[in-house]
Coordinates of C-alpha atoms in Angstrom, one line a residue:
Chain A
M1 CA 97.5 137.1 78.7
T2 CA 99.8 139.6 77.0
S3 CA 99.8 141.9 80.0
T4 CA 100.5 139.0 82.4
T5 CA 103.5 138.0 80.4
A6 CA 104.9 141.5 80.3
A7 CA 104.5 141.9 84.1
T8 CA 106.2 138.6 84.8
T9 CA 109.1 139.4 82.5
T10 CA 109.8 142.6 84.3
T11 CA 109.8 140.8 87.7
A12 CA 112.2 138.2 86.3
T13 CA 114.9 140.8 85.5
T14 CA 114.7 142.2 89.0
A15 CA 114.8 138.9 90.8
T16 CA 117.1 136.5 88.9
A17 CA 119.8 137.2 86.4
R18 CA 119.4 134.8 83.5
E19 CA 122.6 132.9 83.3
D20 CA 124.2 131.7 80.1
V21 CA 124.9 128.1 79.3
A22 CA 128.6 128.3 80.0
T23 CA 128.0 129.8 83.5
L24 CA 125.3 127.2 84.2
A25 CA 127.7 124.4 83.1
E26 CA 130.4 125.6 85.4
R27 CA 128.0 125.9 88.3
A28 CA 126.5 122.4 87.6
H29 CA 130.0 121.0 87.7
R30 CA 130.6 122.6 91.2
V31 CA 127.3 121.3 92.3
R32 CA 128.3 117.8 91.4
E33 CA 131.6 118.2 93.2
R34 CA 129.8 119.3 96.3
V35 CA 127.3 116.4 96.0
L36 CA 130.3 114.0 95.9
E37 CA 131.7 115.6 99.0
M38 CA 128.5 115.0 100.8
G39 CA 128.5 111.5 99.5
A40 CA 132.0 111.1 101.1
G41 CA 130.7 112.2 104.5
E42 CA 130.0 110.0 107.4
T43 CA 126.5 109.0 106.2
G44 CA 126.7 108.8 102.5
T45 CA 123.9 110.2 100.3
H46 CA 121.5 109.5 97.5
L47 CA 124.2 110.1 94.9
G48 CA 122.5 108.7 91.8
G49 CA 119.3 110.8 92.1
S50 CA 121.2 113.9 93.2
L51 CA 123.6 113.7 90.2
S52 CA 120.7 113.1 87.8
A53 CA 118.9 116.2 89.1
A54 CA 122.0 118.5 89.3
D55 CA 121.5 120.1 85.9
L56 CA 117.8 120.5 86.3
L57 CA 118.3 122.2 89.7
T58 CA 121.1 124.4 88.4
V59 CA 119.0 125.6 85.4
L60 CA 116.0 126.2 87.6
Y61 CA 117.9 128.3 90.1
G62 CA 120.2 130.0 87.6
S63 CA 117.8 131.0 84.9
V64 CA 114.2 130.1 85.6
L65 CA 113.0 130.6 89.2
R66 CA 112.3 134.1 90.3
V67 CA 113.8 133.8 93.7
D68 CA 116.2 136.0 95.7
P69 CA 118.6 134.8 98.3
D70 CA 118.5 138.2 100.0
R71 CA 114.8 138.0 100.3
P72 CA 113.9 134.3 100.8
D73 CA 110.4 135.3 102.0
W74 CA 109.7 137.8 99.1
P75 CA 105.9 137.3 98.6
D76 CA 106.1 137.4 94.7
R77 CA 108.8 134.7 94.5
D78 CA 108.3 131.5 92.6
R79 CA 107.8 128.5 94.9
F80 CA 110.1 125.5 94.4
V81 CA 109.3 122.2 96.0
L82 CA 111.9 119.3 95.9
S83 CA 109.3 116.6 95.9
K84 CA 112.0 114.0 95.5
G85 CA 113.4 115.0 98.9
H86 CA 116.1 112.4 98.8
A87 CA 118.0 114.6 96.4
G88 CA 118.5 117.0 99.3
A89 CA 122.3 117.0 98.7
A90 CA 121.8 118.4 95.2
L91 CA 119.4 121.0 96.5
Y92 CA 121.9 122.1 99.2
A93 CA 124.7 122.3 96.7
V94 CA 122.6 124.5 94.5
L95 CA 121.3 126.7 97.4
A96 CA 125.0 127.2 98.3
E97 CA 125.9 127.9 94.7
Y98 CA 123.3 130.7 94.6
G99 CA 123.9 132.2 98.0
F100 CA 120.9 130.9 100.0
I101 CA 123.2 129.1 102.4
P102 CA 126.9 129.4 103.1
S103 CA 128.8 127.0 100.9
E104 CA 130.9 125.8 103.9
E105 CA 127.7 124.6 105.4
C106 CA 127.6 121.7 102.9
A107 CA 130.4 120.1 104.9
D108 CA 127.9 119.7 107.8
Y109 CA 125.5 117.6 105.6
A110 CA 123.7 115.0 107.8
K111 CA 126.0 115.6 110.7
A112 CA 124.5 115.7 114.3
G113 CA 123.1 119.1 115.1
S114 CA 123.3 120.4 111.5
R115 CA 120.3 121.9 109.5
L116 CA 121.1 119.8 106.5
A117 CA 119.1 116.6 106.9
A118 CA 119.3 114.0 104.1
H119 CA 115.7 115.1 103.3
P120 CA 115.3 118.9 103.5
L121 CA 113.9 120.8 106.4
R122 CA 112.0 124.1 106.1
R123 CA 114.4 126.0 108.3
V124 CA 117.0 126.0 105.6
E125 CA 116.7 129.3 103.6
G126 CA 115.2 128.5 100.2
V127 CA 113.4 125.4 101.3
E128 CA 109.6 126.1 101.1
F129 CA 108.4 122.7 102.4
P130 CA 110.1 119.8 104.1
T131 CA 110.0 116.8 101.8
G132 CA 111.1 113.2 101.8
S133 CA 107.9 111.2 102.0
L134 CA 107.2 110.9 98.3
G135 CA 104.0 112.0 96.7
H136 CA 103.5 115.3 98.6
G137 CA 105.3 117.9 96.6
L138 CA 102.9 118.3 93.6
S139 CA 99.9 119.0 95.8
L140 CA 101.9 121.6 97.8
A141 CA 103.0 123.3 94.6
A142 CA 99.5 123.2 93.2
G143 CA 98.2 124.9 96.4
A144 CA 100.8 127.5 96.0
A145 CA 99.9 128.0 92.4
L146 CA 96.3 128.4 93.2
A147 CA 97.0 130.8 96.0
A148 CA 99.1 133.0 93.6
R149 CA 96.2 133.1 91.2
R150 CA 93.7 133.9 94.0
L151 CA 96.0 136.6 95.4
G152 CA 96.8 138.1 92.0
R153 CA 100.5 137.5 92.5
P154 CA 102.9 136.7 89.6
S155 CA 104.4 133.7 91.4
R156 CA 104.7 130.3 89.7
A157 CA 105.1 127.0 91.4
F158 CA 107.6 124.3 90.4
A159 CA 107.9 120.8 91.8
L160 CA 110.7 118.4 91.0
L161 CA 109.6 114.8 91.1
G162 CA 111.4 111.6 90.8
D163 CA 110.2 109.1 88.2
G164 CA 109.8 106.3 90.8
E165 CA 107.8 108.8 92.9
L166 CA 105.1 108.8 90.2
Q167 CA 104.1 105.4 91.5
E168 CA 102.5 107.2 94.5
G169 CA 98.8 107.5 94.0
S170 CA 98.6 111.0 95.6
V171 CA 100.7 112.3 92.7
W172 CA 97.9 111.5 90.3
E173 CA 95.3 113.2 92.6
A174 CA 97.4 116.3 92.2
V175 CA 97.8 115.8 88.5
M176 CA 94.1 115.6 88.0
G177 CA 93.3 118.5 90.3
A178 CA 95.9 120.8 88.7
A179 CA 94.6 120.2 85.2
H180 CA 91.0 120.5 86.2
H181 CA 91.7 123.9 87.8
K182 CA 93.8 125.0 84.9
L183 CA 96.8 125.9 87.0
D184 CA 99.0 127.2 84.1
N185 CA 101.4 128.7 86.7
L186 CA 102.3 125.2 87.9
V187 CA 105.2 123.2 86.5
A188 CA 106.1 119.6 87.3
V189 CA 109.6 118.6 86.4
V190 CA 110.2 114.8 86.3
D191 CA 113.7 113.5 86.8
R192 CA 113.3 110.5 84.5
N193 CA 116.5 108.7 85.3
G194 CA 114.7 105.3 84.9
W195 CA 115.9 103.7 88.2
Q196 CA 114.5 103.1 91.6
I197 CA 115.9 101.1 94.5
S198 CA 114.9 97.7 93.4
G199 CA 115.7 98.1 89.7
T200 CA 114.4 100.0 86.7
T201 CA 111.0 101.7 86.9
E202 CA 109.8 99.5 84.1
E203 CA 110.8 96.3 85.9
C204 CA 109.4 97.5 89.2
L205 CA 106.1 99.2 88.3
S206 CA 106.1 100.5 84.7
L207 CA 105.5 104.1 84.0
E208 CA 105.4 104.1 80.2
P209 CA 103.9 105.5 78.1
L210 CA 104.6 108.3 80.5
A211 CA 104.1 111.3 78.2
D212 CA 100.8 109.9 77.0
R213 CA 99.7 109.5 80.6
W214 CA 100.4 113.1 81.5
R215 CA 98.9 114.3 78.3
S216 CA 95.7 112.3 78.8
F217 CA 95.4 113.9 82.2
G218 CA 95.3 117.3 80.6
W219 CA 98.8 118.5 81.0
A220 CA 101.1 120.2 78.5
V221 CA 104.0 117.8 78.1
R222 CA 107.5 118.9 77.2
E223 CA 110.1 116.1 76.7
V224 CA 113.7 117.1 76.9
D225 CA 117.2 115.8 77.6
G226 CA 117.6 116.7 81.2
H227 CA 121.4 117.3 80.8
D228 CA 121.1 119.5 77.7
L229 CA 121.3 123.0 79.2
P230 CA 120.3 125.0 76.0
A231 CA 117.4 122.6 75.5
L232 CA 116.3 122.9 79.1
L233 CA 116.4 126.7 78.8
A234 CA 114.3 126.6 75.7
V235 CA 111.7 124.4 77.4
F236 CA 111.4 126.7 80.3
D237 CA 111.3 129.7 78.0
G238 CA 108.1 128.2 76.5
L239 CA 106.2 128.8 79.8
P240 CA 103.3 129.2 80.4
D241 CA 101.4 126.9 78.2
P242 CA 99.4 129.0 75.7
E243 CA 96.5 126.7 76.2
G244 CA 96.3 127.4 79.9
R245 CA 97.3 123.9 81.1
P246 CA 99.8 123.0 83.8
T247 CA 103.1 121.9 82.2
V248 CA 105.2 118.8 82.9
V249 CA 108.8 118.7 81.8
L250 CA 109.7 115.1 81.3
A251 CA 113.5 115.3 81.6
R252 CA 115.4 112.3 80.4
T253 CA 118.3 112.0 82.7
V254 CA 121.0 109.5 83.7
K255 CA 121.2 108.3 87.2
G256 CA 124.6 109.2 88.6
R257 CA 125.3 111.6 85.7
G258 CA 128.8 112.9 85.5
V259 CA 130.6 110.2 87.4
P260 CA 131.3 107.3 85.0
M261 CA 131.5 104.6 87.7
L262 CA 128.0 105.5 88.9
E263 CA 126.2 106.3 85.7
D264 CA 123.0 104.4 84.9
R265 CA 123.5 101.9 87.6
K266 CA 121.1 100.5 90.2
K267 CA 123.8 100.6 92.9
S268 CA 124.2 104.4 92.6
H269 CA 120.9 105.0 94.5
F270 CA 122.6 105.5 97.9
V271 CA 126.3 105.6 98.1
K272 CA 128.8 106.2 100.9
L273 CA 132.1 107.1 99.1
T274 CA 135.2 105.8 100.8
P275 CA 138.1 108.3 100.5
K276 CA 139.6 106.3 97.7
L277 CA 136.3 106.1 95.8
H278 CA 135.8 109.8 96.4
V279 CA 139.1 110.6 94.7
R280 CA 138.2 108.3 91.8
A281 CA 134.7 109.8 91.5
L282 CA 136.1 113.3 91.4
A283 CA 138.7 112.4 88.8
G284 CA 136.0 110.8 86.7
L285 CA 133.8 113.9 87.0
R286 CA 136.7 116.3 86.1
N287 CA 137.8 114.2 83.1
R288 CA 134.3 114.2 81.8
R289 CA 134.1 118.0 82.2
E290 CA 137.4 118.6 80.5
R291 CA 136.3 116.4 77.5
Q292 CA 133.1 118.5 77.2
Q293 CA 135.0 121.8 77.2
Chain B
M1 CA 65.2 151.0 93.1
T2 CA 62.1 148.8 92.8
E3 CA 63.7 146.1 94.9
L4 CA 64.5 148.6 97.6
T5 CA 60.9 149.7 97.8
I6 CA 59.8 146.1 98.1
A7 CA 62.3 145.5 100.8
Q8 CA 61.2 148.5 102.8
E9 CA 57.5 147.5 102.6
A10 CA 58.1 143.9 103.6
P11 CA 57.2 143.2 107.2
A12 CA 60.3 142.8 109.4
A13 CA 61.1 139.1 109.8
P14 CA 60.5 138.0 113.3
E15 CA 63.7 137.4 115.3
P16 CA 64.4 133.6 115.2
S17 CA 64.3 131.9 118.6
W18 CA 67.5 130.4 120.0
E19 CA 66.3 126.9 119.0
E20 CA 65.4 128.0 115.5
R21 CA 68.8 129.7 115.1
Y22 CA 70.7 126.6 116.1
A23 CA 68.4 124.0 114.5
G24 CA 70.0 121.5 112.1
P25 CA 73.2 119.6 112.2
S26 CA 76.3 121.3 113.5
R27 CA 78.0 120.9 110.1
E28 CA 75.3 123.1 108.5
I29 CA 75.8 125.8 111.1
C30 CA 79.6 125.7 110.4
R31 CA 79.1 126.0 106.7
R32 CA 76.8 129.0 107.0
T33 CA 79.2 130.6 109.4
L34 CA 82.1 129.9 107.1
A35 CA 80.4 131.5 104.2
E36 CA 79.7 134.6 106.3
L37 CA 83.3 134.8 107.5
A38 CA 84.5 134.3 103.9
R39 CA 82.5 137.3 102.8
R40 CA 84.4 139.4 105.3
D41 CA 87.8 137.9 104.8
P42 CA 89.0 137.3 101.2
R43 CA 91.9 135.1 102.4
I44 CA 89.4 132.4 103.4
M45 CA 89.1 129.5 101.0
C46 CA 86.5 126.8 101.2
V47 CA 88.3 123.7 99.9
D48 CA 85.9 120.9 99.2
S49 CA 86.4 117.2 98.5
D50 CA 83.0 116.4 97.1
V51 CA 81.3 116.4 100.5
G52 CA 78.1 117.9 99.0
G53 CA 76.3 121.1 99.6
L54 CA 79.3 123.5 99.8
E55 CA 79.2 124.2 96.1
T56 CA 75.7 125.7 96.5
L57 CA 76.6 127.7 99.6
F58 CA 79.6 129.2 98.0
A59 CA 78.0 129.7 94.6
D60 CA 78.2 133.5 95.0
L61 CA 81.9 133.3 96.1
P62 CA 83.4 131.3 93.3
E63 CA 86.9 132.6 93.8
Q64 CA 86.9 131.4 97.4
Y65 CA 85.7 127.9 96.6
V66 CA 87.7 125.0 95.1
N67 CA 86.6 121.4 94.8
V68 CA 89.5 118.9 94.5
G69 CA 87.1 116.0 94.1
I70 CA 87.3 112.7 96.0
A71 CA 91.0 113.1 96.7
E72 CA 91.8 113.6 100.4
A73 CA 95.6 113.5 100.1
N74 CA 95.5 116.3 97.5
L75 CA 92.9 118.1 99.6
I76 CA 95.2 118.5 102.5
G77 CA 98.4 118.9 100.5
M78 CA 96.9 121.7 98.4
A79 CA 95.4 123.4 101.5
A80 CA 98.9 123.4 103.0
G81 CA 100.3 124.9 99.9
M82 CA 97.6 127.6 100.0
A83 CA 98.2 128.4 103.7
A84 CA 101.9 128.8 103.1
S85 CA 101.2 131.5 100.6
G86 CA 98.9 133.5 102.8
L87 CA 95.4 132.1 102.3
V88 CA 93.3 130.6 105.1
P89 CA 92.0 127.3 103.8
F90 CA 89.1 125.4 105.4
A91 CA 89.4 121.8 104.1
H92 CA 86.3 119.7 104.2
T93 CA 86.1 116.0 104.4
L94 CA 84.8 113.2 106.6
S95 CA 86.7 112.6 109.8
G96 CA 87.8 109.1 109.1
F97 CA 89.1 110.0 105.7
A98 CA 91.0 112.9 107.0
A99 CA 92.5 111.3 110.1
A100 CA 93.4 107.9 108.6
R101 CA 93.6 108.3 104.8
A102 CA 95.3 111.8 104.7
C103 CA 97.1 111.4 108.1
E104 CA 100.5 111.8 106.5
Q105 CA 99.6 115.0 104.7
I106 CA 98.2 116.4 108.0
K107 CA 101.3 115.3 109.8
V108 CA 104.0 116.4 107.4
D109 CA 102.5 119.2 105.4
V110 CA 100.1 120.8 107.9
A111 CA 101.1 120.2 111.5
G112 CA 104.7 119.7 110.7
N113 CA 104.8 123.2 109.2
D114 CA 102.4 124.7 111.7
L115 CA 100.3 126.1 108.9
P116 CA 96.9 127.7 109.4
V117 CA 94.9 125.0 107.7
R118 CA 91.5 124.3 109.2
I119 CA 90.2 120.8 108.6
I120 CA 86.4 120.6 108.9
A121 CA 85.7 116.9 109.5
T122 CA 82.2 115.6 109.6
H123 CA 80.8 112.2 110.5
G124 CA 83.0 112.0 113.6
G125 CA 82.6 109.1 116.0
L126 CA 79.7 106.8 115.3
S127 CA 77.6 109.6 113.8
A128 CA 77.6 107.9 110.3
G129 CA 75.6 105.2 112.0
H130 CA 74.1 102.7 109.5
Y131 CA 76.7 103.7 106.9
G132 CA 78.9 101.1 108.5
P133 CA 82.5 100.9 109.9
T134 CA 84.2 102.4 106.9
H135 CA 82.5 105.6 107.6
H136 CA 82.8 105.5 111.4
A137 CA 85.6 107.6 112.9
V138 CA 86.4 106.1 116.3
D139 CA 90.1 106.5 116.0
D140 CA 90.4 110.0 114.7
I141 CA 91.0 111.8 118.0
G142 CA 93.6 109.2 119.0
I143 CA 95.5 109.5 115.7
L144 CA 95.4 113.3 115.5
R145 CA 96.1 114.2 119.1
L146 CA 99.5 112.6 118.6
L147 CA 100.5 115.4 116.2
P148 CA 102.3 118.4 117.6
N149 CA 100.9 121.9 116.7
L150 CA 97.5 120.5 115.8
T151 CA 94.6 121.8 117.8
V152 CA 91.8 119.2 118.0
L153 CA 88.3 120.5 118.7
V154 CA 85.1 118.5 119.3
P155 CA 82.1 120.8 119.9
A156 CA 79.2 119.3 121.7
D157 CA 76.4 121.0 119.8
A158 CA 75.6 123.6 117.1
V159 CA 76.1 126.5 119.4
E160 CA 79.6 125.3 120.3
A161 CA 80.3 124.3 116.7
E162 CA 79.7 127.9 115.5
A163 CA 81.9 129.3 118.3
A164 CA 84.6 126.7 117.5
L165 CA 84.6 127.6 113.8
I166 CA 84.9 131.3 114.7
A167 CA 87.7 130.5 117.2
A168 CA 89.4 128.3 114.6
A169 CA 89.3 131.1 112.0
D170 CA 91.4 133.3 114.2
H171 CA 93.7 130.7 115.5
P172 CA 97.3 131.1 114.3
G173 CA 98.1 127.3 113.9
P174 CA 96.3 124.3 112.3
V175 CA 93.0 123.2 113.6
F176 CA 91.0 120.0 113.3
L177 CA 87.3 120.5 113.9
R178 CA 85.4 117.2 114.5
L179 CA 81.7 117.4 113.8
G180 CA 79.0 114.8 113.6
R181 CA 76.5 114.1 110.9
S182 CA 73.0 114.6 112.1
E183 CA 71.3 117.2 114.3
T184 CA 71.8 116.5 118.0
P185 CA 70.0 118.2 120.9
L186 CA 71.4 121.5 122.1
V187 CA 73.6 121.5 125.1
H188 CA 73.6 125.3 125.4
R189 CA 70.4 127.4 125.7
G190 CA 72.4 130.6 125.5
P191 CA 75.7 132.0 124.3
V192 CA 78.7 130.0 125.2
D193 CA 82.1 131.2 126.4
F194 CA 84.1 129.0 124.1
R195 CA 87.8 129.2 124.5
I196 CA 90.2 126.8 122.8
G197 CA 91.8 124.7 125.5
R198 CA 89.4 125.6 128.3
A199 CA 86.9 122.9 129.4
L200 CA 83.3 124.0 130.0
T201 CA 81.8 123.1 133.4
L202 CA 78.2 122.1 132.8
A203 CA 77.5 121.0 136.4
D204 CA 79.3 121.4 139.7
G205 CA 79.9 118.7 142.2
D206 CA 82.6 117.4 144.5
D207 CA 82.0 113.6 144.7
V208 CA 82.9 112.5 141.2
T209 CA 83.8 114.1 137.8
L210 CA 82.3 113.1 134.5
I211 CA 84.5 114.3 131.6
A212 CA 82.9 114.0 128.2
T213 CA 83.6 115.0 124.6
G214 CA 81.2 115.0 121.6
P215 CA 77.5 115.6 121.4
H216 CA 75.9 112.5 122.8
P217 CA 78.6 111.7 125.3
V218 CA 78.2 115.3 126.8
L219 CA 74.4 115.0 126.9
M220 CA 74.7 111.5 128.4
A221 CA 77.1 112.7 131.1
R222 CA 74.8 115.5 132.0
R223 CA 71.8 113.2 132.2
A224 CA 73.9 110.8 134.4
A225 CA 74.8 113.7 136.7
E226 CA 71.1 114.4 137.1
T227 CA 70.4 110.8 138.1
L228 CA 73.3 110.9 140.5
A229 CA 72.1 114.2 142.0
A230 CA 68.8 112.6 142.9
E231 CA 70.7 110.0 144.8
G232 CA 72.7 112.6 146.7
I233 CA 75.9 112.2 144.7
G234 CA 77.4 115.5 143.4
A235 CA 78.9 114.9 139.9
R236 CA 80.9 117.6 138.2
V237 CA 80.4 117.6 134.5
L238 CA 83.2 118.8 132.2
N239 CA 82.6 119.3 128.5
M240 CA 86.1 118.7 127.1
H241 CA 85.6 120.3 123.7
T242 CA 89.3 120.7 123.1
I243 CA 91.2 117.5 123.1
K244 CA 94.5 119.2 122.2
P245 CA 95.7 121.2 124.0
L246 CA 93.9 119.4 126.8
D247 CA 92.7 121.5 129.8
E248 CA 95.1 119.8 132.2
E249 CA 94.3 122.2 134.9
A250 CA 90.6 121.2 134.9
V251 CA 91.6 117.6 134.9
L252 CA 94.0 118.0 137.8
R253 CA 91.4 120.0 139.8
A254 CA 88.9 117.2 139.2
A255 CA 91.5 114.7 140.4
A256 CA 92.3 116.6 143.5
E257 CA 88.8 117.8 144.5
T258 CA 86.6 114.8 143.6
G259 CA 86.8 111.1 144.3
G260 CA 87.4 110.0 140.7
I261 CA 86.9 110.6 137.0
V262 CA 84.7 108.9 134.5
T263 CA 85.5 109.8 130.8
V264 CA 82.9 109.5 128.1
E265 CA 83.5 109.5 124.4
D266 CA 82.2 108.2 121.1
H267 CA 85.7 107.1 120.3
L268 CA 87.8 104.0 121.2
V269 CA 88.5 103.8 124.9
T270 CA 92.2 103.7 123.9
G271 CA 94.0 106.8 122.8
G272 CA 91.2 109.3 122.8
L273 CA 89.8 111.5 125.6
G274 CA 90.1 108.7 128.2
G275 CA 93.7 108.1 127.2
A276 CA 94.5 111.8 127.3
V277 CA 93.0 112.2 130.8
C278 CA 94.8 109.1 132.1
E279 CA 98.1 110.4 130.8
V280 CA 97.6 113.6 132.9
V281 CA 96.3 111.9 136.0
A282 CA 98.9 109.2 136.0
A283 CA 101.7 111.6 135.5
R284 CA 100.7 114.5 137.7
G285 CA 98.1 113.6 140.4
G286 CA 96.4 110.3 141.0
C287 CA 92.7 109.5 141.2
P288 CA 90.9 106.5 139.9
V289 CA 89.7 106.9 136.2
R290 CA 87.0 104.9 134.5
R291 CA 86.9 105.1 130.7
I292 CA 83.7 104.7 128.8
G293 CA 84.0 104.5 125.0
V294 CA 84.0 102.2 122.1
P295 CA 85.6 98.8 122.9
D296 CA 89.0 98.1 121.4
R297 CA 87.8 95.8 118.7
F298 CA 86.2 96.1 115.2
S299 CA 82.5 95.9 115.2
D300 CA 80.2 95.0 112.3
R301 CA 77.0 95.9 114.1
V302 CA 74.5 97.7 111.9
G303 CA 72.5 100.5 113.5
G304 CA 72.0 104.2 114.0
E305 CA 74.3 106.4 116.1
L306 CA 72.4 105.9 119.4
D307 CA 72.0 102.2 118.8
L308 CA 75.7 101.8 118.2
L309 CA 76.6 103.9 121.2
R310 CA 74.4 101.7 123.4
H311 CA 75.9 98.6 121.9
A312 CA 79.3 100.0 122.7
G313 CA 78.3 100.6 126.3
V314 CA 78.1 104.4 126.0
T315 CA 74.9 105.1 128.0
P316 CA 73.9 107.4 130.8
E317 CA 73.1 104.4 132.9
R318 CA 76.6 103.0 132.5
I319 CA 78.1 106.4 133.3
A320 CA 76.1 106.6 136.5
A321 CA 77.0 103.1 137.5
E322 CA 80.8 103.8 137.0
A323 CA 80.4 107.0 139.0
R324 CA 78.7 105.2 141.9
L325 CA 81.6 102.7 142.0
L326 CA 84.1 105.5 142.2
T327 CA 82.2 107.2 145.1
G328 CA 81.8 103.9 147.0
A329 CA 78.0 104.3 146.8
A330 CA 75.9 101.1 146.6
V331 CA 75.4 100.1 143.0

């Protein structure tokens, strides 16, 4: 166990610089700005779930994942699967922020002939698996985690799931399987923003007591405020679970986070921002940021 | 040292006959072959979904065996995740559960990413017999041949099944290998030149062509050809062990050189081999086609595989009758 930890730490320093909270906050702000731009494009986007996941994705790419934009196929990289594929806009913004794709490319989001589908395609650098149909990502990540163990590689596998997505039965097949096979290099991150298309998760198909459910399936459960950057860093610093279990990070988030007119609202699920609303949303985002600084 | 001495003194085991070597269900041959391949190639993973027996066969290869339990979606999803990281997973389940239940994982995760996952699917067609329609897979070929990238193999006996498994292991893309449940008579009495996408000609003839896929349909087509031969009708018999990519050249040759085609399968008459052959013939060169297969309706008949096939109208007599109609011979 000790030697594994030592080896992975060494790899981390070569692959990803660990960014401090101030840098992460600045990047997360730019990510949100880019997401709003995509939401103001011709198609609109899944704004609410992209904004709720923005901090999680930024922390993962900035300080947790051992990935390298110059070597997207590096065999020892960590695997990241955006299981809630509808947050593709947030993923593109983060991939642009960290140099996987040119930041100008975000302007092509969902346009005819572009690579940036609303749900991600594999031909975008940094996208390991195309996603969009919910309930696939945790199995894919579990397979990658098992392969890393079998091949003796230090890679870990991360899947970011929506909370509504947890209503898919296939998620729980993967939850059972990963715990049974003691995949301690597998991490599920749940964007617990509490909403899905038709209302709150608890109104639609209740998920609580969510932590108890994961725990009873044999997972190490870490609950955290999904917008508290230092707290998120601390949670990911605690990996892997000392008891050899896969870890789920239940990240309490706010749908539409950062843009007051969208926050914690059902209607933020999919939004096409008119030019006027785009200006208003950006102003709201910047005001919030200034108040936090 | 002692063991060595004993081994040297033991009389040499007699070479098994061809029939002994290929005795037993095709799925058993495939498992043994897979275990042999796995010993030579550490990238091979046997991924089990509680199908039974694999755990024993892989007992001495624990690192290359993983059981995900009765969870087909996770079976296919995890296999895709493994394949993307450089392993060569062979995912085992029943054909109906793979094709229908885990269809989306096969579509999005496996075929969509062109990943080298091999799906070993047993109980194809009506081979689950008396188990009833939940365990029958008469729509699996139709569902899966729609998926780009996916190679769909239906070996006709244990000899072909072994060859197909070896071919699948070396294939760069995803493969679906459809096997039956019980032992079926051997089609081949010697080594077979099995190539993915190349139909095997089991009998030559210029009057009519019988194209069959799956163990009983192939045997029945050959028997029908023998009956027709006695009547002076030359029936070509093609064993179409690869549904996708279909051997279009062989189909078009049959259309051009013989008076018509009869397709035979243990699958719905819609969407399977008959459908695939009709697509090629209608688009690229006409000849009459008669399709023999399971009728387009749900059936709750209870019976064994051969009984169910007979009930569905898949018999050598029917094949011969359809062939006679195509040649204009008196029925």
